[in-house]
PDB file of C-alpha atoms in Angstrom:
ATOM      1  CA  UNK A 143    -137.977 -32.478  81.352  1.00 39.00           C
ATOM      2  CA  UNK A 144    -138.820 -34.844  78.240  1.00 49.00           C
ATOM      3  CA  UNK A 145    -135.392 -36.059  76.631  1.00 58.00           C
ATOM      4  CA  UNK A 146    -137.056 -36.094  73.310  1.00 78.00           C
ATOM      5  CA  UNK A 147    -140.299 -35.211  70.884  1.00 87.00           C
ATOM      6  CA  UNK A 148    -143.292 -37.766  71.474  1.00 93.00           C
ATOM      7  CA  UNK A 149    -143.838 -40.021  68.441  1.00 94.00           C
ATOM      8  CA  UNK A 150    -146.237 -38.248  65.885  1.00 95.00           C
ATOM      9  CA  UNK A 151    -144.584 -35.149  66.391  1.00 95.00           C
ATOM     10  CA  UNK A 152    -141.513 -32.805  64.992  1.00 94.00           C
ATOM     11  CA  UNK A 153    -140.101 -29.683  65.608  1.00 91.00           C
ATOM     12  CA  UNK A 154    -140.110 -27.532  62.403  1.00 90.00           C
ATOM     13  CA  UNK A 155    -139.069 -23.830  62.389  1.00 90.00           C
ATOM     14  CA  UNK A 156    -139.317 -23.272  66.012  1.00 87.00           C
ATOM     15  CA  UNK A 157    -142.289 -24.508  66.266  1.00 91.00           C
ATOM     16  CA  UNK A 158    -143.696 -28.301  67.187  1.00 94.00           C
ATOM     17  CA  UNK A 159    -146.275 -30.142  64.420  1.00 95.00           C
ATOM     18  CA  UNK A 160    -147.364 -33.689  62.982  1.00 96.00           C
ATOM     19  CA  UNK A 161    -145.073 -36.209  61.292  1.00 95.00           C
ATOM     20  CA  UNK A 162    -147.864 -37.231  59.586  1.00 96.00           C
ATOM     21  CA  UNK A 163    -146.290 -40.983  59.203  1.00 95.00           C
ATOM     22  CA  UNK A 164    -145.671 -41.530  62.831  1.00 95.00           C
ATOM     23  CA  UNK A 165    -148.546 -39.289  63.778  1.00 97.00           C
ATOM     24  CA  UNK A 166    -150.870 -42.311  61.984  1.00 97.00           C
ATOM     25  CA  UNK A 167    -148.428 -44.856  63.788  1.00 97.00           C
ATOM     26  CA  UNK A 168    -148.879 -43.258  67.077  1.00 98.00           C
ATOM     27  CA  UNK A 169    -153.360 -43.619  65.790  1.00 98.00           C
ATOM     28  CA  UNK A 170    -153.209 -47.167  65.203  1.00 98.00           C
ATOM     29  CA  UNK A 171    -151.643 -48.008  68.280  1.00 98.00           C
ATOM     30  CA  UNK A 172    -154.315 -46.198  69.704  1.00 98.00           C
ATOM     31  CA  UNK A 173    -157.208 -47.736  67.848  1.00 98.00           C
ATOM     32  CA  UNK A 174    -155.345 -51.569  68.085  1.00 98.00           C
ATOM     33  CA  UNK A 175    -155.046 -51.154  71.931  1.00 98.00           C
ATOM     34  CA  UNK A 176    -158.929 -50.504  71.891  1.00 97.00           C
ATOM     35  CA  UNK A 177    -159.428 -52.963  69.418  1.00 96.00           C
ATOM     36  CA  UNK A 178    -158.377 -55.249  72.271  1.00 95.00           C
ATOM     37  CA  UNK A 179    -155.358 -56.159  70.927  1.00 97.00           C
ATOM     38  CA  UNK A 180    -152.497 -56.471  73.851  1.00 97.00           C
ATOM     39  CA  UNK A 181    -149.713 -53.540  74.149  1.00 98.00           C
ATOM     40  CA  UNK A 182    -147.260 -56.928  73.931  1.00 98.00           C
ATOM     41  CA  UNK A 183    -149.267 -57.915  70.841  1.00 98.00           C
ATOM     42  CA  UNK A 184    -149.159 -54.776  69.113  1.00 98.00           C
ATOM     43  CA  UNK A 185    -145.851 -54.020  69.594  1.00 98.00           C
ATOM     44  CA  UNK A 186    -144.610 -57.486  67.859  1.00 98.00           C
ATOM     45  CA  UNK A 187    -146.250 -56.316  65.209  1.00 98.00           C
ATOM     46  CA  UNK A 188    -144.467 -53.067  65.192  1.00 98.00           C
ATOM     47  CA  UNK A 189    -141.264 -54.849  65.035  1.00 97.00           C
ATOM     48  CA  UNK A 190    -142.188 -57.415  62.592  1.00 97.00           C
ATOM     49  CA  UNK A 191    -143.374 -54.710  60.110  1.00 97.00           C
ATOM     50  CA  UNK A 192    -139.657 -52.836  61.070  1.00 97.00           C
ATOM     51  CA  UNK A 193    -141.844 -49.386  61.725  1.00 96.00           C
ATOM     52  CA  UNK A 194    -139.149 -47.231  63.745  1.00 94.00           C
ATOM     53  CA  UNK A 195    -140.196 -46.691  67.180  1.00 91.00           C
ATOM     54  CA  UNK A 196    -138.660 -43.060  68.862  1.00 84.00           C
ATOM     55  CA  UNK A 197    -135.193 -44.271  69.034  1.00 85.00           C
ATOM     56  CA  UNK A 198    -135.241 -44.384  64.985  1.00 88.00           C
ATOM     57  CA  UNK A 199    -135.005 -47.922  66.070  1.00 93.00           C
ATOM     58  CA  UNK A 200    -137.332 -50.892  65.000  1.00 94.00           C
ATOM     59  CA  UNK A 201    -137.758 -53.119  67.734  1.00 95.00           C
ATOM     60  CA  UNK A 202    -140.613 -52.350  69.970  1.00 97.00           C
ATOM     61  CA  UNK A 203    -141.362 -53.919  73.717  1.00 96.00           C
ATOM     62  CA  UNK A 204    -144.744 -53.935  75.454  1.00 96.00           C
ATOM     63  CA  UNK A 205    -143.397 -51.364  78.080  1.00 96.00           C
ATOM     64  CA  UNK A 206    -142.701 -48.800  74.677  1.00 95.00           C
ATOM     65  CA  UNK A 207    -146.413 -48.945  73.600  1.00 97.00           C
ATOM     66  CA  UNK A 208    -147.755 -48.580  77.382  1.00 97.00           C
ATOM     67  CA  UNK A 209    -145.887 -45.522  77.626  1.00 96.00           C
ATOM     68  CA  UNK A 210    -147.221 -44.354  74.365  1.00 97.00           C
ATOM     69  CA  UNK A 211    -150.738 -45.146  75.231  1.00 98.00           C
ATOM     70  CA  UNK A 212    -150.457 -43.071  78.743  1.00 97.00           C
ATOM     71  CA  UNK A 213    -148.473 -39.795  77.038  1.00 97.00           C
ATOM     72  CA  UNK A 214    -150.833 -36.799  77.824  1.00 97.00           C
ATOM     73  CA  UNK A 215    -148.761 -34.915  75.298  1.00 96.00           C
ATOM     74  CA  UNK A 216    -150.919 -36.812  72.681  1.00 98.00           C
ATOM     75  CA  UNK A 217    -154.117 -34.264  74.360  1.00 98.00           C
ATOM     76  CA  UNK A 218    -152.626 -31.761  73.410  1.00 96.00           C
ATOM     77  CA  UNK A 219    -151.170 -28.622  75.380  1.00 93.00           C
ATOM     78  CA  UNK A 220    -148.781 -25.126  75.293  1.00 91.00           C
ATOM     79  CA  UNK A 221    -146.718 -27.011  72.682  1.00 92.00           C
ATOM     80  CA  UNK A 222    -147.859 -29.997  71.078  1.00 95.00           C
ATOM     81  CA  UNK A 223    -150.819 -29.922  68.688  1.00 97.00           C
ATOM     82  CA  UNK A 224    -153.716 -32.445  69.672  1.00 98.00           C
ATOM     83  CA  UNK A 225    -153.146 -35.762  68.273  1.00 98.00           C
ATOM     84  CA  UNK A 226    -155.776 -38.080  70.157  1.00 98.00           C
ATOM     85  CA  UNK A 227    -159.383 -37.437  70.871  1.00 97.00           C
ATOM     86  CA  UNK A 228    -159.996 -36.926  74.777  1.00 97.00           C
ATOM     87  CA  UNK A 229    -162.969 -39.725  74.536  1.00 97.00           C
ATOM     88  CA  UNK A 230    -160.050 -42.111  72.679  1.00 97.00           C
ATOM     89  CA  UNK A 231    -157.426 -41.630  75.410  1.00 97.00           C
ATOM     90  CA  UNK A 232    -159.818 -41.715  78.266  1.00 97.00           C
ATOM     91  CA  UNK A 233    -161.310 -45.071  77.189  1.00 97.00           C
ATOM     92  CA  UNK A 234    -157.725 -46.248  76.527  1.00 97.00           C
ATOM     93  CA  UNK A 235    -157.078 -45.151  80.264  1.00 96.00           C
ATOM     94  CA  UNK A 236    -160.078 -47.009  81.115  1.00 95.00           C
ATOM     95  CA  UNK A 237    -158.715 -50.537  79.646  1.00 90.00           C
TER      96      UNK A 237
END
C-alpha cells in the first residue's frame, strides 16, 4: 500500500485530483528527463530552486526523481486522474 499521494496529486472531498503546482513540477521532470538532462541533474536543480519534493521537503536526490519518473500512478487508473501521456512515460521508460 502507498504511504502517501504521488506528487501532482491531492485528495479533495473524498476524492483524488491535480495540485496544479506540483502537477507542472511532476511535467517538467518529465519533459527535462527527455530533454536528456540526468535524474541527478535535474534533481540539483530541484533543490537549488527550494521546490518541495513529497516530504514538503526541498532537497531532492537522483533516487527521488527515478522513482518519480517510473510511478505508473502518473497513467492514470481507479483513483488517480491521468497526469502523463502514455507515449511520454513509455519513451521515458525507454531512456
Amino acid at each position: 500500500m502507498q504511504r502517501h499521494t504521488p506528487m501532482g496529486y491531492q485528495m479533495r472531498d473524498g476524492k483524488v485530483g491535480f495540485d496544479e503546482e506540483r502537477a507542472k513540477i511532476v511535467k517538467k521532470v518529465f519533459t527535462d528527463y527527455l530533454s536528456e538532462k540526468s535524474t541527478h541533474v535535474i534533481a540539483k536543480e530541484l533543490t537549488e530552486k527550494g521546490v518541495l519534493n513529497a516530504n514538503n521537503k526541498p532537497s531532492w536526490n537522483h533516487g527521488a526523481v527515478g522513482k518519480m519518473l517510473e510511478n505508473i500512478r502518473y497513467l492514470g487508473d481507479e483513483m488517480y486522474p491521468q497526469m502523463i501521456e502514455i507515449e511520454i512515460f513509455e519513451q521515458v521508460q525507454s531512456r
